[in-house]
């Protein structure tokens, strides 16, 4: 059966962009200037690349963790929660990072439910290549919004996936849900608890 094409022109920068000068975007391998010392995992490079959050789709930067939209989502609104530093396993997280990670997962789920009106959310982590992880050096928790009937004929029969909302629009919709969390905690205090009205 021939595969039909669905045009996703927002990915054109990835295909046509100069790899030496293109911005670091989630899902791409950013090439930071050698002089700035910006190295590390893919996600560390994205977090520290200097591009505006609206271009990298970072929704929140916390004391030890951050929230970002997946550049190549399973569905519109697919976000990830990660520690700021690259660790491969949950056991490597400090207690404060662990608490902040799961607080932000809860905040992300709440934001997806209240903003995108999804019927459910898949939350998961792939730890190690055998578990399906593609970026195994930097653990990340996937939060994938789901709607009743969202596995439509395009995915099941057509082998294609339709993204109904552009990443830029999803970022604009979800970003306000994280503004209350943006103030860094005072010295000696833990990160603020994530809360949202649902």
PDB file of C-alpha atoms in Angstrom:
ATOM      1  CA  UNK A   1       0.000   0.000   0.000  1.00  0.00           C
ATOM      2  CA  UNK A   2       1.499   3.392  -0.947  1.00  0.00           C
ATOM      3  CA  UNK A   3       2.102   5.843   1.886  1.00  0.00           C
ATOM      4  CA  UNK A   4       0.317   9.179   1.564  1.00  0.00           C
ATOM      5  CA  UNK A   5       2.171  12.341   2.447  1.00  0.00           C
ATOM      6  CA  UNK A   6       1.021  14.773   5.108  1.00  0.00           C
ATOM      7  CA  UNK A   7       2.895  18.057   4.919  1.00  0.00           C
ATOM      8  CA  UNK A   8       4.432  19.353   8.136  1.00  0.00           C
ATOM      9  CA  UNK A   9       6.204  22.449   6.870  1.00  0.00           C
ATOM     10  CA  UNK A  10       7.291  23.537  10.352  1.00  0.00           C
ATOM     11  CA  UNK A  11       9.923  20.784  10.127  1.00  0.00           C
ATOM     12  CA  UNK A  12      11.505  22.406   7.080  1.00  0.00           C
ATOM     13  CA  UNK A  13      14.188  24.104   9.196  1.00  0.00           C
ATOM     14  CA  UNK A  14      15.426  20.680  10.238  1.00  0.00           C
ATOM     15  CA  UNK A  15      15.751  19.580   6.613  1.00  0.00           C
ATOM     16  CA  UNK A  16      16.963  22.792   5.000  1.00  0.00           C
ATOM     17  CA  UNK A  17      18.684  24.618   7.849  1.00  0.00           C
ATOM     18  CA  UNK A  18      22.435  25.036   7.956  1.00  0.00           C
ATOM     19  CA  UNK A  19      23.526  22.579  10.661  1.00  0.00           C
ATOM     20  CA  UNK A  20      26.224  24.981  11.851  1.00  0.00           C
ATOM     21  CA  UNK A  21      23.834  27.879  12.473  1.00  0.00           C
ATOM     22  CA  UNK A  22      20.366  26.432  13.114  1.00  0.00           C
ATOM     23  CA  UNK A  23      18.830  26.910  16.531  1.00  0.00           C
ATOM     24  CA  UNK A  24      18.831  24.066  19.018  1.00  0.00           C
ATOM     25  CA  UNK A  25      15.344  22.614  18.896  1.00  0.00           C
ATOM     26  CA  UNK A  26      14.011  19.601  20.778  1.00  0.00           C
ATOM     27  CA  UNK A  27      14.647  16.475  18.749  1.00  0.00           C
ATOM     28  CA  UNK A  28      17.555  18.050  16.875  1.00  0.00           C
ATOM     29  CA  UNK A  29      21.196  17.886  17.789  1.00  0.00           C
ATOM     30  CA  UNK A  30      22.094  21.504  18.488  1.00  0.00           C
ATOM     31  CA  UNK A  31      25.555  22.635  17.531  1.00  0.00           C
ATOM     32  CA  UNK A  32      26.506  25.254  20.092  1.00  0.00           C
ATOM     33  CA  UNK A  33      29.533  27.425  19.510  1.00  0.00           C
ATOM     34  CA  UNK A  34      32.723  25.731  20.667  1.00  0.00           C
ATOM     35  CA  UNK A  35      33.757  28.793  22.632  1.00  0.00           C
ATOM     36  CA  UNK A  36      30.815  28.782  25.035  1.00  0.00           C
ATOM     37  CA  UNK A  37      31.616  25.375  26.506  1.00  0.00           C
ATOM     38  CA  UNK A  38      28.031  24.230  25.954  1.00  0.00           C
ATOM     39  CA  UNK A  39      28.313  20.457  25.924  1.00  0.00           C
ATOM     40  CA  UNK A  40      26.508  17.567  27.498  1.00  0.00           C
ATOM     41  CA  UNK A  41      23.426  15.552  26.652  1.00  0.00           C
ATOM     42  CA  UNK A  42      20.997  16.595  23.925  1.00  0.00           C
ATOM     43  CA  UNK A  43      18.612  17.965  26.547  1.00  0.00           C
ATOM     44  CA  UNK A  44      21.353  19.837  28.426  1.00  0.00           C
ATOM     45  CA  UNK A  45      22.398  21.469  25.154  1.00  0.00           C
ATOM     46  CA  UNK A  46      18.804  22.476  24.412  1.00  0.00           C
ATOM     47  CA  UNK A  47      18.341  23.848  27.933  1.00  0.00           C
ATOM     48  CA  UNK A  48      21.573  25.869  27.753  1.00  0.00           C
ATOM     49  CA  UNK A  49      21.641  26.882  24.070  1.00  0.00           C
ATOM     50  CA  UNK A  50      20.583  30.486  24.701  1.00  0.00           C
ATOM     51  CA  UNK A  51      17.606  30.413  22.323  1.00  0.00           C
ATOM     52  CA  UNK A  52      14.318  31.840  23.642  1.00  0.00           C
ATOM     53  CA  UNK A  53      12.053  29.330  25.371  1.00  0.00           C
ATOM     54  CA  UNK A  54       9.424  29.998  22.696  1.00  0.00           C
ATOM     55  CA  UNK A  55      11.858  28.576  20.103  1.00  0.00           C
ATOM     56  CA  UNK A  56      13.027  25.572  22.110  1.00  0.00           C
ATOM     57  CA  UNK A  57       9.523  24.985  23.522  1.00  0.00           C
ATOM     58  CA  UNK A  58      10.721  25.012  27.134  1.00  0.00           C
ATOM     59  CA  UNK A  59       7.587  25.540  29.225  1.00  0.00           C
ATOM     60  CA  UNK A  60       9.251  25.856  32.630  1.00  0.00           C
ATOM     61  CA  UNK A  61      12.777  26.106  34.083  1.00  0.00           C
ATOM     62  CA  UNK A  62      12.982  25.055  37.711  1.00  0.00           C
ATOM     63  CA  UNK A  63      15.737  24.819  40.302  1.00  0.00           C
ATOM     64  CA  UNK A  64      16.566  21.234  39.346  1.00  0.00           C
ATOM     65  CA  UNK A  65      14.150  20.234  36.572  1.00  0.00           C
ATOM     66  CA  UNK A  66      12.458  21.626  33.476  1.00  0.00           C
ATOM     67  CA  UNK A  67       9.422  20.995  31.271  1.00  0.00           C
ATOM     68  CA  UNK A  68       9.618  20.978  27.470  1.00  0.00           C
ATOM     69  CA  UNK A  69       7.337  20.082  24.577  1.00  0.00           C
ATOM     70  CA  UNK A  70       8.508  17.091  22.553  1.00  0.00           C
ATOM     71  CA  UNK A  71       9.647  18.358  19.135  1.00  0.00           C
ATOM     72  CA  UNK A  72       8.426  15.126  17.524  1.00  0.00           C
ATOM     73  CA  UNK A  73       5.277  14.437  19.565  1.00  0.00           C
ATOM     74  CA  UNK A  74       3.109  11.347  19.616  1.00  0.00           C
ATOM     75  CA  UNK A  75       0.175  13.759  19.750  1.00  0.00           C
ATOM     76  CA  UNK A  76      -0.360  17.498  20.196  1.00  0.00           C
ATOM     77  CA  UNK A  77       0.673  18.564  23.688  1.00  0.00           C
ATOM     78  CA  UNK A  78       3.185  15.738  24.274  1.00  0.00           C
ATOM     79  CA  UNK A  79       5.493  17.179  26.914  1.00  0.00           C
ATOM     80  CA  UNK A  80       8.466  15.890  28.855  1.00  0.00           C
ATOM     81  CA  UNK A  81       9.725  16.593  32.376  1.00  0.00           C
ATOM     82  CA  UNK A  82      13.474  16.271  32.922  1.00  0.00           C
ATOM     83  CA  UNK A  83      16.165  16.994  35.472  1.00  0.00           C
ATOM     84  CA  UNK A  84      18.409  19.889  34.434  1.00  0.00           C
ATOM     85  CA  UNK A  85      21.446  17.625  34.600  1.00  0.00           C
ATOM     86  CA  UNK A  86      21.850  14.425  32.633  1.00  0.00           C
ATOM     87  CA  UNK A  87      21.273  11.283  34.666  1.00  0.00           C
ATOM     88  CA  UNK A  88      20.344   7.943  33.155  1.00  0.00           C
ATOM     89  CA  UNK A  89      18.371   6.435  36.036  1.00  0.00           C
ATOM     90  CA  UNK A  90      15.926   7.514  38.728  1.00  0.00           C
ATOM     91  CA  UNK A  91      18.317   6.262  41.403  1.00  0.00           C
ATOM     92  CA  UNK A  92      20.851   8.918  40.362  1.00  0.00           C
ATOM     93  CA  UNK A  93      18.534  11.825  41.203  1.00  0.00           C
ATOM     94  CA  UNK A  94      19.061  13.797  44.390  1.00  0.00           C
ATOM     95  CA  UNK A  95      15.988  13.818  46.657  1.00  0.00           C
ATOM     96  CA  UNK A  96      15.162  17.461  45.783  1.00  0.00           C
ATOM     97  CA  UNK A  97      15.395  16.684  42.045  1.00  0.00           C
ATOM     98  CA  UNK A  98      13.195  13.615  42.490  1.00  0.00           C
ATOM     99  CA  UNK A  99      10.542  15.616  44.355  1.00  0.00           C
ATOM    100  CA  UNK A 100      10.619  18.458  41.827  1.00  0.00           C
ATOM    101  CA  UNK A 101      10.471  16.034  38.876  1.00  0.00           C
ATOM    102  CA  UNK A 102       7.275  14.383  40.110  1.00  0.00           C
ATOM    103  CA  UNK A 103       5.748  17.683  41.206  1.00  0.00           C
ATOM    104  CA  UNK A 104       6.276  18.962  37.655  1.00  0.00           C
ATOM    105  CA  UNK A 105       4.840  15.752  36.176  1.00  0.00           C
ATOM    106  CA  UNK A 106       1.695  16.392  38.216  1.00  0.00           C
ATOM    107  CA  UNK A 107       1.685  20.039  37.066  1.00  0.00           C
ATOM    108  CA  UNK A 108       2.131  18.957  33.452  1.00  0.00           C
ATOM    109  CA  UNK A 109      -0.732  16.472  33.627  1.00  0.00           C
ATOM    110  CA  UNK A 110      -2.950  19.116  35.208  1.00  0.00           C
ATOM    111  CA  UNK A 111      -1.975  21.651  32.526  1.00  0.00           C
ATOM    112  CA  UNK A 112      -2.748  19.195  29.731  1.00  0.00           C
ATOM    113  CA  UNK A 113      -6.147  18.343  31.200  1.00  0.00           C
ATOM    114  CA  UNK A 114      -7.175  21.946  31.860  1.00  0.00           C
ATOM    115  CA  UNK A 115      -5.772  23.506  28.686  1.00  0.00           C
ATOM    116  CA  UNK A 116      -6.218  20.831  26.019  1.00  0.00           C
ATOM    117  CA  UNK A 117      -9.317  19.177  27.526  1.00  0.00           C
ATOM    118  CA  UNK A 118      -7.863  15.724  27.004  1.00  0.00           C
ATOM    119  CA  UNK A 119      -9.731  12.667  28.269  1.00  0.00           C
ATOM    120  CA  UNK A 120      -6.627  11.045  29.746  1.00  0.00           C
ATOM    121  CA  UNK A 121      -2.832  11.236  29.888  1.00  0.00           C
ATOM    122  CA  UNK A 122      -0.187   8.555  29.403  1.00  0.00           C
ATOM    123  CA  UNK A 123       2.769   9.109  31.766  1.00  0.00           C
ATOM    124  CA  UNK A 124       5.910   7.042  31.342  1.00  0.00           C
ATOM    125  CA  UNK A 125       9.683   6.710  31.354  1.00  0.00           C
ATOM    126  CA  UNK A 126      11.882   4.476  29.218  1.00  0.00           C
ATOM    127  CA  UNK A 127      14.976   3.686  31.298  1.00  0.00           C
ATOM    128  CA  UNK A 128      17.648   2.188  29.051  1.00  0.00           C
ATOM    129  CA  UNK A 129      17.711   1.199  25.399  1.00  0.00           C
ATOM    130  CA  UNK A 130      16.061  -2.172  26.113  1.00  0.00           C
ATOM    131  CA  UNK A 131      13.060  -0.296  27.531  1.00  0.00           C
ATOM    132  CA  UNK A 132      12.703   1.708  24.326  1.00  0.00           C
ATOM    133  CA  UNK A 133      14.670   4.806  25.287  1.00  0.00           C
ATOM    134  CA  UNK A 134      16.286   6.791  22.481  1.00  0.00           C
ATOM    135  CA  UNK A 135      18.059   9.376  24.686  1.00  0.00           C
ATOM    136  CA  UNK A 136      19.273   7.011  27.383  1.00  0.00           C
ATOM    137  CA  UNK A 137      21.819   9.382  28.935  1.00  0.00           C
ATOM    138  CA  UNK A 138      19.185  11.857  30.202  1.00  0.00           C
ATOM    139  CA  UNK A 139      16.027  10.450  31.755  1.00  0.00           C
ATOM    140  CA  UNK A 140      12.778  12.158  30.840  1.00  0.00           C
ATOM    141  CA  UNK A 141       9.170  11.557  31.810  1.00  0.00           C
ATOM    142  CA  UNK A 142       6.711  11.614  28.908  1.00  0.00           C
ATOM    143  CA  UNK A 143       3.249  13.112  29.473  1.00  0.00           C
ATOM    144  CA  UNK A 144       1.101  12.349  26.429  1.00  0.00           C
ATOM    145  CA  UNK A 145      -2.462  13.711  26.281  1.00  0.00           C
ATOM    146  CA  UNK A 146      -5.081  11.288  24.966  1.00  0.00           C
ATOM    147  CA  UNK A 147      -8.634  11.685  23.704  1.00  0.00           C
ATOM    148  CA  UNK A 148     -11.297   9.019  23.355  1.00  0.00           C
ATOM    149  CA  UNK A 149     -11.025   7.752  19.784  1.00  0.00           C
ATOM    150  CA  UNK A 150      -7.680   9.448  19.090  1.00  0.00           C
ATOM    151  CA  UNK A 151      -6.252   6.328  17.438  1.00  0.00           C
ATOM    152  CA  UNK A 152      -8.160   7.077  14.248  1.00  0.00           C
ATOM    153  CA  UNK A 153      -7.992   5.475  10.827  1.00  0.00           C
ATOM    154  CA  UNK A 154      -4.944   7.532   9.801  1.00  0.00           C
ATOM    155  CA  UNK A 155      -2.752   5.885  12.440  1.00  0.00           C
ATOM    156  CA  UNK A 156      -4.361   2.448  12.412  1.00  0.00           C
ATOM    157  CA  UNK A 157      -4.919   1.958   8.677  1.00  0.00           C
ATOM    158  CA  UNK A 158      -2.950   4.696   6.971  1.00  0.00           C
ATOM    159  CA  UNK A 159       0.268   4.436   8.944  1.00  0.00           C
ATOM    160  CA  UNK A 160       0.261   8.230   9.312  1.00  0.00           C
ATOM    161  CA  UNK A 161      -0.218  10.555  12.226  1.00  0.00           C
ATOM    162  CA  UNK A 162      -2.033  13.870  12.068  1.00  0.00           C
ATOM    163  CA  UNK A 163      -1.008  16.635  14.460  1.00  0.00           C
ATOM    164  CA  UNK A 164      -4.024  18.934  14.798  1.00  0.00           C
ATOM    165  CA  UNK A 165      -2.220  21.727  16.655  1.00  0.00           C
ATOM    166  CA  UNK A 166       1.166  23.275  15.814  1.00  0.00           C
ATOM    167  CA  UNK A 167       3.880  23.184  18.483  1.00  0.00           C
ATOM    168  CA  UNK A 168       3.971  26.981  18.660  1.00  0.00           C
ATOM    169  CA  UNK A 169       0.245  27.102  19.431  1.00  0.00           C
ATOM    170  CA  UNK A 170       0.518  24.375  22.079  1.00  0.00           C
ATOM    171  CA  UNK A 171       3.452  26.213  23.714  1.00  0.00           C
ATOM    172  CA  UNK A 172       1.428  29.455  23.799  1.00  0.00           C
ATOM    173  CA  UNK A 173      -1.530  27.628  25.378  1.00  0.00           C
ATOM    174  CA  UNK A 174       0.451  25.688  28.001  1.00  0.00           C
ATOM    175  CA  UNK A 175       3.076  28.285  28.972  1.00  0.00           C
ATOM    176  CA  UNK A 176       0.750  30.313  31.262  1.00  0.00           C
ATOM    177  CA  UNK A 177       0.145  27.163  33.339  1.00  0.00           C
ATOM    178  CA  UNK A 178       3.791  27.240  34.427  1.00  0.00           C
ATOM    179  CA  UNK A 179       4.304  30.962  35.149  1.00  0.00           C
ATOM    180  CA  UNK A 180       3.529  30.598  38.871  1.00  0.00           C
ATOM    181  CA  UNK A 181       6.327  28.040  39.103  1.00  0.00           C
ATOM    182  CA  UNK A 182       8.963  30.239  37.448  1.00  0.00           C
ATOM    183  CA  UNK A 183      10.134  32.177  40.502  1.00  0.00           C
ATOM    184  CA  UNK A 184      13.290  30.478  41.809  1.00  0.00           C
ATOM    185  CA  UNK A 185      13.029  29.323  45.420  1.00  0.00           C
ATOM    186  CA  UNK A 186      14.842  31.367  48.039  1.00  0.00           C
ATOM    187  CA  UNK A 187      18.093  29.953  49.350  1.00  0.00           C
ATOM    188  CA  UNK A 188      17.425  26.989  51.607  1.00  0.00           C
ATOM    189  CA  UNK A 189      13.826  26.532  50.416  1.00  0.00           C
ATOM    190  CA  UNK A 190      12.518  23.713  48.278  1.00  0.00           C
ATOM    191  CA  UNK A 191      10.962  24.251  44.874  1.00  0.00           C
ATOM    192  CA  UNK A 192       7.327  25.427  44.971  1.00  0.00           C
ATOM    193  CA  UNK A 193       4.597  22.839  44.812  1.00  0.00           C
ATOM    194  CA  UNK A 194       2.921  22.772  41.419  1.00  0.00           C
ATOM    195  CA  UNK A 195      -0.810  23.475  41.581  1.00  0.00           C
ATOM    196  CA  UNK A 196      -3.381  24.230  38.924  1.00  0.00           C
ATOM    197  CA  UNK A 197      -7.099  24.805  38.905  1.00  0.00           C
ATOM    198  CA  UNK A 198      -8.816  21.992  37.032  1.00  0.00           C
TER     199      UNK A 198
END
